[in-house]
Short mmCIF file of C-alpha atoms in Angstrom, two decimals:
data_model
loop_
_atom_site.label_atom_id
_atom_site.label_comp_id
_atom_site.label_asym_id
_atom_site.label_seq_id
_atom_site.Cartn_x
_atom_site.Cartn_y
_atom_site.Cartn_z
CA UNK E 23 13.23 -10.50 23.81
CA UNK E 24 10.45 -11.17 26.33
CA UNK E 25 11.49 -8.13 28.38
CA UNK E 26 11.45 -6.01 25.25
CA UNK E 27 7.97 -7.29 24.38
CA UNK E 28 6.78 -6.49 27.91
CA UNK E 29 8.15 -2.94 27.71
CA UNK E 30 6.63 -2.37 24.28
CA UNK E 31 3.31 -3.85 25.40
CA UNK E 32 3.12 -1.61 28.44
CA UNK E 33 4.16 1.57 26.65
CA UNK E 34 3.25 1.21 22.99
CA UNK E 35 0.06 -0.87 23.03
CA UNK E 36 -2.03 1.55 25.15
CA UNK E 37 -0.98 4.43 22.91
CA UNK E 38 -1.78 2.39 19.80
CA UNK E 39 -5.21 1.46 21.15
CA UNK E 40 -5.93 5.08 21.99
CA UNK E 41 -4.97 6.21 18.49
CA UNK E 42 -7.05 3.48 16.89
CA UNK E 43 -10.13 4.78 18.69
CA UNK E 44 -9.76 7.89 16.56
CA UNK E 45 -12.54 7.80 13.96
CA UNK E 46 -10.25 8.67 11.06
CA UNK E 47 -7.68 5.98 11.91
CA UNK E 48 -10.41 3.44 12.61
CA UNK E 49 -11.97 4.20 9.22
CA UNK E 50 -8.61 3.97 7.48
CA UNK E 51 -7.87 0.58 8.97
CA UNK E 52 -11.31 -0.81 8.19
CA UNK E 53 -11.28 0.70 4.71
CA UNK E 54 -7.94 -0.91 3.85
CA UNK E 55 -8.93 -4.27 5.31
CA UNK E 56 -12.06 -4.29 3.14
CA UNK E 57 -9.92 -3.97 0.00
CA UNK E 58 -7.68 -6.93 0.89
CA UNK E 59 -9.77 -9.51 -1.06
CA UNK E 60 -8.80 -7.66 -4.25
CA UNK E 61 -5.04 -7.80 -3.62
CA UNK E 62 -5.21 -11.39 -2.41
CA UNK E 63 -7.48 -12.44 -5.27
CA UNK E 64 -5.08 -11.43 -8.06
CA UNK E 65 -1.88 -12.62 -6.36
CA UNK E 66 -1.87 -16.02 -8.11
CA UNK E 67 -2.41 -14.51 -11.58
CA UNK E 68 0.25 -11.85 -10.96
CA UNK E 69 2.80 -14.45 -9.84
CA UNK E 70 2.12 -16.78 -12.78
CA UNK E 71 2.08 -13.90 -15.28
CA UNK E 72 5.40 -12.54 -14.01
CA UNK E 73 7.05 -15.80 -13.00
CA UNK E 74 10.81 -15.23 -12.57
CA UNK E 75 11.99 -17.33 -15.49
CA UNK E 76 13.95 -15.62 -18.27
CA UNK E 77 11.80 -15.27 -21.37
CA UNK E 78 8.56 -16.27 -19.60
CA UNK E 79 6.79 -12.93 -20.12
CA UNK E 80 8.05 -12.84 -23.72
CA UNK E 81 6.52 -16.27 -24.28
CA UNK E 82 3.19 -15.22 -22.76
CA UNK E 83 3.23 -12.11 -24.93
CA UNK E 84 3.93 -14.17 -28.03
CA UNK E 85 0.95 -16.47 -27.45
CA UNK E 86 -1.32 -13.54 -26.58
CA UNK E 87 -1.78 -14.30 -22.88
CA UNK E 88 0.28 -11.57 -21.19
CA UNK E 89 -2.07 -8.77 -22.28
CA UNK E 90 -4.85 -10.52 -20.36
CA UNK E 91 -2.61 -10.91 -17.31
CA UNK E 92 -2.00 -7.16 -17.45
CA UNK E 93 -5.73 -6.54 -17.82
CA UNK E 94 -6.49 -8.52 -14.67
CA UNK E 95 -3.70 -6.75 -12.77
CA UNK E 96 -4.79 -3.31 -13.97
CA UNK E 97 -8.40 -4.14 -13.14
CA UNK E 98 -7.33 -4.66 -9.53
CA UNK E 99 -4.18 -2.76 -8.55
CA UNK E 100 -4.18 -0.50 -11.61
CA UNK E 101 -7.38 1.19 -10.41
CA UNK E 102 -6.89 0.38 -6.74
CA UNK E 103 -7.41 4.01 -5.70
CA UNK E 104 -11.06 3.72 -6.78
CA UNK E 105 -11.66 0.82 -4.41
CA UNK E 106 -9.89 2.61 -1.57
CA UNK E 107 -11.94 5.79 -2.05
CA UNK E 108 -15.24 3.93 -1.94
CA UNK E 109 -14.28 1.60 0.92
CA UNK E 110 -12.69 4.34 3.03
CA UNK E 111 -15.59 6.77 2.55
CA UNK E 112 -18.05 4.02 3.47
CA UNK E 113 -16.13 3.12 6.64
CA UNK E 114 -15.67 6.76 7.71
CA UNK E 115 -19.35 7.55 7.13
CA UNK E 116 -20.24 4.64 9.40
CA UNK E 117 -17.96 6.07 12.09
CA UNK E 118 -19.66 9.47 11.74
CA UNK E 119 -23.19 8.05 11.68
CA UNK E 120 -23.78 9.37 8.17
CA UNK E 121 -25.27 7.67 5.11
CA UNK E 122 -22.57 5.21 4.02
CA UNK E 123 -23.62 4.62 0.42
CA UNK E 124 -24.20 8.27 -0.37
CA UNK E 125 -20.84 9.25 1.17
CA UNK E 126 -19.01 6.52 -0.77
CA UNK E 127 -20.51 7.29 -4.18
CA UNK E 128 -20.14 11.08 -3.76
CA UNK E 129 -16.50 10.68 -2.70
CA UNK E 130 -15.82 8.45 -5.69
CA UNK E 131 -17.42 10.96 -8.04
CA UNK E 132 -15.43 13.83 -6.51
CA UNK E 133 -12.19 11.86 -6.92
CA UNK E 134 -12.81 11.32 -10.64
CA UNK E 135 -13.90 14.94 -11.10
CA UNK E 136 -10.54 16.13 -9.77
CA UNK E 137 -8.66 13.90 -12.17
CA UNK E 138 -7.24 15.01 -15.56
CA UNK E 139 -9.61 13.68 -18.19
CA UNK E 140 -7.59 14.13 -21.35
CA UNK E 141 -4.44 12.37 -22.53
CA UNK E 142 -2.08 13.44 -25.33
CA UNK E 143 -1.39 10.62 -27.75
CA UNK E 144 -0.12 10.03 -31.26
CA UNK E 145 -2.40 8.77 -34.03
CA UNK E 146 -1.80 8.00 -37.70
CA UNK E 147 -3.57 10.23 -40.18
CA UNK E 148 -2.90 9.92 -43.91
CA UNK E 149 0.25 7.94 -43.16
CA UNK E 150 1.64 10.58 -40.80
CA UNK E 151 1.97 10.58 -37.00
CA UNK E 152 -0.16 13.37 -35.56
CA UNK E 153 -0.41 14.40 -31.91
CA UNK E 154 -3.95 14.39 -30.66
CA UNK E 155 -5.71 14.89 -27.35
CA UNK E 156 -8.32 12.30 -26.47
CA UNK E 157 -10.74 12.02 -23.58
CA UNK E 158 -9.45 9.39 -21.14
CA UNK E 159 -8.51 8.81 -17.51
CA UNK E 160 -4.84 8.14 -16.84
CA UNK E 161 -4.41 4.71 -15.28
CA UNK E 162 -1.50 5.96 -13.12
CA UNK E 163 -3.79 8.33 -11.21
CA UNK E 164 -6.40 5.61 -10.75
CA UNK E 165 -3.78 3.38 -9.14
CA UNK E 166 -0.75 3.96 -6.94
CA UNK E 167 -0.06 7.57 -7.91
CA UNK E 168 -3.61 8.61 -7.03
CA UNK E 169 -3.92 6.63 -3.81
CA UNK E 170 -3.03 9.41 -1.37
CA UNK E 171 -5.24 12.00 -3.09
CA UNK E 172 -8.00 9.39 -3.08
CA UNK E 173 -7.64 8.90 0.67
CA UNK E 174 -7.81 12.65 1.30
CA UNK E 175 -10.82 13.00 -0.99
CA UNK E 176 -12.71 10.20 0.75
CA UNK E 177 -12.06 11.59 4.23
CA UNK E 178 -12.74 15.26 3.46
CA UNK E 179 -15.81 14.73 1.28
CA UNK E 180 -17.33 12.27 3.75
CA UNK E 181 -16.67 14.59 6.68
CA UNK E 182 -18.14 17.57 4.83
CA UNK E 183 -21.16 15.53 3.72
CA UNK E 184 -21.83 14.48 7.32
CA UNK E 185 -21.47 18.11 8.47
CA UNK E 186 -23.85 19.52 5.85
CA UNK E 187 -26.34 16.70 6.36
CA UNK E 188 -26.90 17.94 9.91
CA UNK E 189 -27.63 21.53 8.80
CA UNK E 190 -31.24 20.84 7.74
CA UNK E 191 -30.66 21.67 4.08
CA UNK E 192 -31.90 18.31 2.87
CA UNK E 193 -34.98 18.13 0.64
CA UNK E 194 -37.99 17.09 2.70
CA UNK E 195 -40.06 14.43 0.95
CA UNK E 196 -43.42 12.96 2.06
CA UNK E 197 -43.41 9.75 4.08
CA UNK E 198 -45.20 8.03 1.18
CA UNK E 199 -42.03 8.27 -0.94
CA UNK E 200 -40.03 4.99 -0.84
CA UNK E 201 -36.95 5.21 1.47
CA UNK E 202 -34.55 4.42 -1.42
CA UNK E 203 -35.88 7.40 -3.40
CA UNK E 204 -35.76 9.67 -0.33
CA UNK E 205 -32.14 8.76 0.42
CA UNK E 206 -31.19 9.46 -3.20
CA UNK E 207 -32.98 12.80 -3.66
CA UNK E 208 -32.78 14.34 -0.18
CA UNK E 209 -29.06 15.27 -0.32
CA UNK E 210 -29.21 17.04 -3.70
CA UNK E 211 -28.41 20.48 -2.23
CA UNK E 212 -25.59 19.04 -0.10
CA UNK E 213 -24.05 17.24 -3.07
CA UNK E 214 -24.31 20.39 -5.19
CA UNK E 215 -22.32 22.34 -2.58
CA UNK E 216 -19.66 19.62 -2.45
CA UNK E 217 -19.32 19.45 -6.22
CA UNK E 218 -19.02 23.25 -6.47
CA UNK E 219 -16.09 23.10 -4.03
CA UNK E 220 -14.55 20.24 -6.04
CA UNK E 221 -14.92 22.39 -9.15
CA UNK E 222 -13.13 25.32 -7.46
CA UNK E 223 -10.27 23.07 -6.30
CA UNK E 224 -9.93 21.61 -9.79
CA UNK E 225 -9.78 25.12 -11.34
CA UNK E 226 -7.22 26.38 -8.82
CA UNK E 227 -4.84 23.47 -9.35
CA UNK E 228 -5.44 23.72 -13.08
CA UNK E 229 -3.89 27.19 -12.93
CA UNK E 230 -0.64 25.80 -11.53
CA UNK E 231 2.25 24.53 -13.64
CA UNK E 232 1.34 20.96 -12.64
CA UNK E 233 -2.14 21.26 -14.14
CA UNK E 234 -3.92 19.05 -11.58
CA UNK E 235 -3.91 18.24 -7.88
CA UNK E 236 -2.56 14.78 -8.71
CA UNK E 237 0.47 16.00 -10.63
CA UNK E 238 0.98 18.83 -8.12
CA UNK E 239 1.29 16.32 -5.28
CA UNK E 240 3.71 14.15 -7.28
CA UNK E 241 5.82 17.18 -8.21
CA UNK E 242 5.98 18.34 -4.57
CA UNK E 243 7.02 14.90 -3.29
CA UNK E 244 9.53 14.36 -6.09
CA UNK E 245 11.06 17.85 -5.97
CA UNK E 246 13.54 17.25 -3.09
CA UNK E 247 14.72 13.96 -4.63
CA UNK E 248 15.03 14.89 -8.30
CA UNK E 249 18.44 16.50 -7.76
CA UNK E 250 19.90 13.41 -6.09
CA UNK E 251 22.46 11.30 -7.94
CA UNK E 252 23.19 7.63 -7.43
CA UNK E 253 25.27 7.47 -4.24
CA UNK E 254 25.13 5.39 -1.04
CA UNK E 255 23.47 8.20 0.89
CA UNK E 256 20.93 9.02 -1.83
CA UNK E 257 19.85 5.36 -2.05
CA UNK E 258 19.35 5.24 1.72
CA UNK E 259 17.38 8.50 1.64
CA UNK E 260 15.10 7.39 -1.20
CA UNK E 261 14.47 3.92 0.23
CA UNK E 262 13.71 5.43 3.63
CA UNK E 263 11.34 7.98 2.09
CA UNK E 264 9.60 5.11 0.32
CA UNK E 265 9.17 3.26 3.63
CA UNK E 266 7.78 6.34 5.39
CA UNK E 267 5.41 7.25 2.56
CA UNK E 268 4.21 3.66 2.25
CA UNK E 269 3.30 3.67 5.94
CA UNK E 270 1.08 6.68 5.30
CA UNK E 271 -0.55 4.99 2.31
CA UNK E 272 1.45 6.79 -0.38
CA UNK E 273 2.38 4.17 -2.95
CA UNK E 274 5.93 3.77 -4.25
CA UNK E 275 4.66 4.71 -7.70
CA UNK E 276 4.64 8.37 -6.62
CA UNK E 277 8.46 8.33 -6.57
CA UNK E 278 8.92 6.36 -9.76
CA UNK E 279 10.48 9.45 -11.39
CA UNK E 280 13.60 9.98 -9.25
CA UNK E 281 13.85 6.32 -8.25
CA UNK E 282 13.55 5.16 -11.86
CA UNK E 283 16.17 7.63 -13.07
CA UNK E 284 18.66 6.67 -10.37
CA UNK E 285 18.07 2.89 -10.60
CA UNK E 286 18.37 2.89 -14.40
CA UNK E 287 21.58 4.91 -14.19
CA UNK E 288 23.05 2.35 -11.82
CA UNK E 289 21.86 -0.69 -13.79
CA UNK E 290 22.94 0.50 -17.24
CA UNK E 291 26.31 1.86 -16.07
CA UNK E 292 27.13 -1.23 -14.03
CA UNK E 293 26.23 -3.63 -16.85
CA UNK E 294 28.31 -1.66 -19.37
CA UNK E 295 31.34 -1.70 -17.06
CA UNK E 296 30.83 -5.40 -16.21
CA UNK E 297 30.76 -6.39 -19.88
CA UNK E 298 34.04 -4.54 -20.44
CA UNK E 299 35.68 -6.08 -17.38
CA UNK E 300 35.89 -2.74 -15.58
CA UNK E 301 35.17 -1.79 -11.97
CA UNK E 302 31.45 -1.19 -11.38
CA UNK E 303 30.86 2.57 -10.94
CA UNK E 304 27.78 2.07 -8.77
CA UNK E 305 28.71 -1.07 -6.88
CA UNK E 306 28.13 0.22 -3.33
CA UNK E 307 24.81 2.01 -4.04
CA UNK E 308 23.50 -1.10 -5.82
CA UNK E 309 24.48 -3.36 -2.91
CA UNK E 310 22.90 -0.96 -0.39
CA UNK E 311 19.70 -0.93 -2.43
CA UNK E 312 19.44 -4.73 -2.35
CA UNK E 313 20.46 -4.89 1.31
CA UNK E 314 17.61 -2.58 2.26
CA UNK E 315 15.33 -4.53 -0.06
CA UNK E 316 16.24 -7.75 1.77
CA UNK E 317 15.50 -6.15 5.14
CA UNK E 318 12.06 -5.21 3.82
CA UNK E 319 11.32 -8.78 2.71
CA UNK E 320 7.87 -9.58 4.11
CA UNK E 321 8.09 -13.35 3.82
CA UNK E 322 9.30 -13.73 7.41
CA UNK E 323 6.51 -11.42 8.61
CA UNK E 324 3.86 -13.68 7.10
CA UNK E 325 5.73 -16.74 8.44
CA UNK E 326 5.49 -15.44 12.01
CA UNK E 327 1.83 -14.57 11.41
CA UNK E 328 1.10 -18.18 10.43
CA UNK E 329 2.49 -19.27 13.82
CA UNK E 330 0.45 -16.72 15.80
CA UNK E 331 -2.42 -17.46 18.20
CA UNK E 332 -4.85 -15.04 16.60
CA UNK E 333 -7.09 -16.69 14.00
CA UNK E 334 -7.21 -13.48 11.97
CA UNK E 335 -3.43 -13.09 11.80
CA UNK E 336 -2.90 -16.80 11.18
CA UNK E 337 -5.32 -16.89 8.24
CA UNK E 338 -4.01 -13.64 6.76
CA UNK E 339 -0.47 -14.97 7.09
CA UNK E 340 -1.38 -18.13 5.16
CA UNK E 341 -3.05 -16.14 2.39
CA UNK E 342 -0.21 -13.59 2.13
CA UNK E 343 2.76 -15.96 2.45
CA UNK E 344 3.14 -17.03 -1.19
CA UNK E 345 2.57 -13.50 -2.59
CA UNK E 346 5.14 -12.07 -0.16
CA UNK E 347 7.74 -14.63 -1.32
CA UNK E 348 7.38 -13.14 -4.80
CA UNK E 349 7.60 -9.53 -3.52
CA UNK E 350 3.86 -8.85 -3.66
CA UNK E 351 3.31 -6.96 -0.40
CA UNK E 352 -0.09 -5.31 -0.94
CA UNK E 353 -2.08 -8.16 0.71
CA UNK E 354 -0.19 -7.79 3.99
CA UNK E 355 0.11 -3.99 3.82
CA UNK E 356 -3.62 -3.52 3.34
CA UNK E 357 -4.86 -6.69 5.03
CA UNK E 358 -3.23 -6.37 8.46
CA UNK E 359 -3.19 -3.42 7.87
CA UNK E 360 0.35 -2.13 8.30
CA UNK E 361 -0.50 1.16 6.61
CA UNK E 362 -1.34 3.84 9.21
CA UNK E 363 -1.27 1.26 11.99
CA UNK E 364 0.57 2.98 14.90
CA UNK E 365 1.72 -0.39 16.23
CA UNK E 366 3.86 -1.04 13.15
CA UNK E 367 5.31 2.45 12.68
CA UNK E 368 8.75 1.60 14.14
CA UNK E 369 9.48 -1.60 12.13
CA UNK E 370 8.01 -0.19 8.92
CA UNK E 371 9.96 3.08 9.08
CA UNK E 372 13.28 2.16 10.71
CA UNK E 373 14.06 -1.42 9.58
CA UNK E 374 15.42 -0.53 6.15
CA UNK E 375 17.16 2.58 7.45
CA UNK E 376 19.21 0.48 9.89
CA UNK E 377 19.89 -2.15 7.22
CA UNK E 378 21.06 0.55 4.80
CA UNK E 379 23.76 1.88 7.09
CA UNK E 380 24.79 -1.62 8.21
CA UNK E 381 25.14 -2.68 4.57
CA UNK E 382 27.15 0.44 3.76
CA UNK E 383 29.54 -0.27 6.60
CA UNK E 384 29.97 -3.97 5.82
CA UNK E 385 30.48 -3.68 2.06
CA UNK E 386 33.13 -0.99 2.44
CA UNK E 387 35.06 -2.83 5.19
CA UNK E 388 34.93 -6.56 5.91
CA UNK E 389 32.42 -7.88 3.37
CA UNK E 390 33.43 -6.91 -0.20
CA UNK E 391 30.95 -7.90 -2.90
CA UNK E 392 31.67 -9.08 -6.44
CA UNK E 393 28.42 -8.17 -8.14
CA UNK E 394 26.98 -9.49 -11.39
CA UNK E 395 24.74 -6.54 -12.38
CA UNK E 396 23.00 -8.42 -15.21
CA UNK E 397 20.97 -10.22 -12.53
CA UNK E 398 19.21 -6.93 -11.80
CA UNK E 399 17.32 -7.48 -15.08
CA UNK E 400 15.50 -10.47 -13.58
CA UNK E 401 11.72 -9.94 -13.16
CA UNK E 402 10.62 -7.98 -10.09
CA UNK E 403 8.83 -11.07 -8.78
CA UNK E 404 12.13 -12.97 -8.39
CA UNK E 405 12.41 -13.90 -4.69
CA UNK E 406 15.13 -11.97 -2.88
CA UNK E 407 16.68 -15.17 -1.49
CA UNK E 408 17.23 -16.35 -5.09
CA UNK E 409 18.25 -13.08 -6.71
CA UNK E 410 20.95 -12.03 -4.25
CA UNK E 411 22.92 -15.32 -4.07
CA UNK E 412 22.98 -15.54 -7.88
CA UNK E 413 24.00 -11.87 -8.12
CA UNK E 414 26.93 -11.86 -5.71
CA UNK E 415 27.81 -15.31 -4.43
CA UNK E 416 28.70 -16.16 -0.83
CA UNK E 417 29.40 -12.66 0.48
CA UNK E 418 26.17 -11.29 -0.99
CA UNK E 419 24.29 -14.22 0.55
CA UNK E 420 25.84 -13.46 3.96
CA UNK E 421 24.81 -9.83 3.58
CA UNK E 422 21.28 -10.89 2.65
CA UNK E 423 21.03 -13.06 5.77
CA UNK E 424 22.30 -10.22 8.00
CA UNK E 425 19.78 -7.77 6.53
CA UNK E 426 16.94 -10.27 6.85
CA UNK E 427 17.93 -10.88 10.48
CA UNK E 428 17.70 -7.13 11.05
CA UNK E 429 14.18 -7.28 9.62
CA UNK E 430 13.24 -10.24 11.83
CA UNK E 431 14.58 -8.60 14.99
CA UNK E 432 12.73 -5.36 14.18
CA UNK E 433 9.38 -6.93 13.28
CA UNK E 434 9.10 -9.88 15.67
CA UNK E 435 8.26 -8.09 18.96
CA UNK E 436 5.65 -5.90 17.30
CA UNK E 437 4.04 -8.90 15.62
CA UNK E 438 3.88 -10.62 19.01
CA UNK E 439 2.15 -7.59 20.51
CA UNK E 440 -0.31 -7.41 17.62
CA UNK E 441 -0.99 -11.15 17.97
CA UNK E 442 -1.66 -10.79 21.68
CA UNK E 443 -4.03 -7.89 21.08
CA UNK E 444 -5.97 -9.67 18.31
CA UNK E 445 -6.13 -12.92 20.30
CA UNK E 446 -7.60 -11.13 23.32
CA UNK E 447 -10.19 -9.45 21.10
CA UNK E 448 -11.14 -12.81 19.60
CA UNK E 449 -11.50 -14.39 23.05
CA UNK E 450 -13.67 -11.49 24.17
CA UNK E 451 -15.80 -11.82 21.03
CA UNK E 452 -16.24 -15.56 21.61
CA UNK E 453 -17.21 -14.90 25.24
CA UNK E 454 -19.83 -12.36 24.18
CA UNK E 455 -21.26 -14.76 21.59
CA UNK E 456 -21.46 -17.51 24.22
CA UNK E 457 -23.29 -15.15 26.59
CA UNK E 458 -25.72 -14.14 23.85
CA UNK E 459 -26.37 -17.78 22.99
CA UNK E 460 -26.96 -18.60 26.65
CA UNK E 461 -29.34 -15.65 26.98
CA UNK E 462 -31.29 -16.79 23.90
CA UNK E 463 -31.57 -20.33 25.29
CA UNK E 464 -32.88 -19.01 28.62
CA UNK E 465 -35.39 -16.80 26.81
CA UNK E 466 -36.60 -19.78 24.77
CA UNK E 467 -37.01 -21.88 27.93
CA UNK E 468 -39.02 -19.09 29.59
CA UNK E 469 -41.30 -18.81 26.55
CA UNK E 470 -41.73 -22.57 26.49
#
């Protein structure tokens, strides 16, 4: 393992550091890190509100609490794209030497301008259900489904704002005007140009069958997967696509169409056959899905982070450990960040792929599984190490351990490299602070 770490450190770390000096990547990493307090802050409420006890959410709904849990969750992750747009635009503007606040607020406005602003709904009129269109923003596009478009909007608008700001088309105001007023009014022409371009983009995508850039992107991503049926290979393909897209900041919600259709087909069909004492029609695909899910379990990642030398990684590991146990991965994905971090590309993209094929081979040869598909109805926050043993007994537990070991082997060397890098940066920062303190003390003695 030490030899592998040395090879990776010598080959991968320099390349990663070079890529991270890129202004776009640096802004992406900083922008995501700045949003981590939001995902960490709601973790406790999300876990309690969705605690994996049968009937718990029904009870909370009955006493009128669950709607408030959902409100807190939607106020954070449900509109998470808004926070990312602002934070990313701010960070990128700082990299470009442009006005951070102007770039952030203009990017946020552009993002909302591109969004569909009407929703078809059903209302009761004179005792009859009538379809009606109301003015509203769709929560899906404000959250996971709009995250990638939000990232693009923040980067492109900020870059264009910085470019136009240097072309001397700002309004010149007298020096007597307060700086806050000057900064607000000076870029009026620049903002007008940006909003005209946003208007053109909105119109062009409105002419497509999708109706908006958001739906167009979802349709394009979903198109290759919509024709897939529930099979071992299709599950591996979809789970791998999810891992790749998640690395690039595209939330799993984008693929909820094909993934939802396939997963529901497997769950409903398997439960129906199980209740009738028949062979499960989607046994192998279901087992592969959970095997890959186990390999992607982030609990061991946060555990290794807690044991790291770097203060940053250690503290983030402590904060993310409990959420990761309950399958809440956003704190670690955005806090490290793992998203768009070149150092973590290999474990993020290939871990579940390897586990998928290993699971496929084991379950069809030496490790047959007797699956209880009703356990798939447990809440999504049910820890993997509880759900799998209850779903398939000893063999399923053995498979879970094997898949988790694959995850550990894949992640551990890269976490060690990241820890070494962060620890060196922290030592360098402490050294610089000590030198500054010493210089200040010498200056004070000279003045005295």
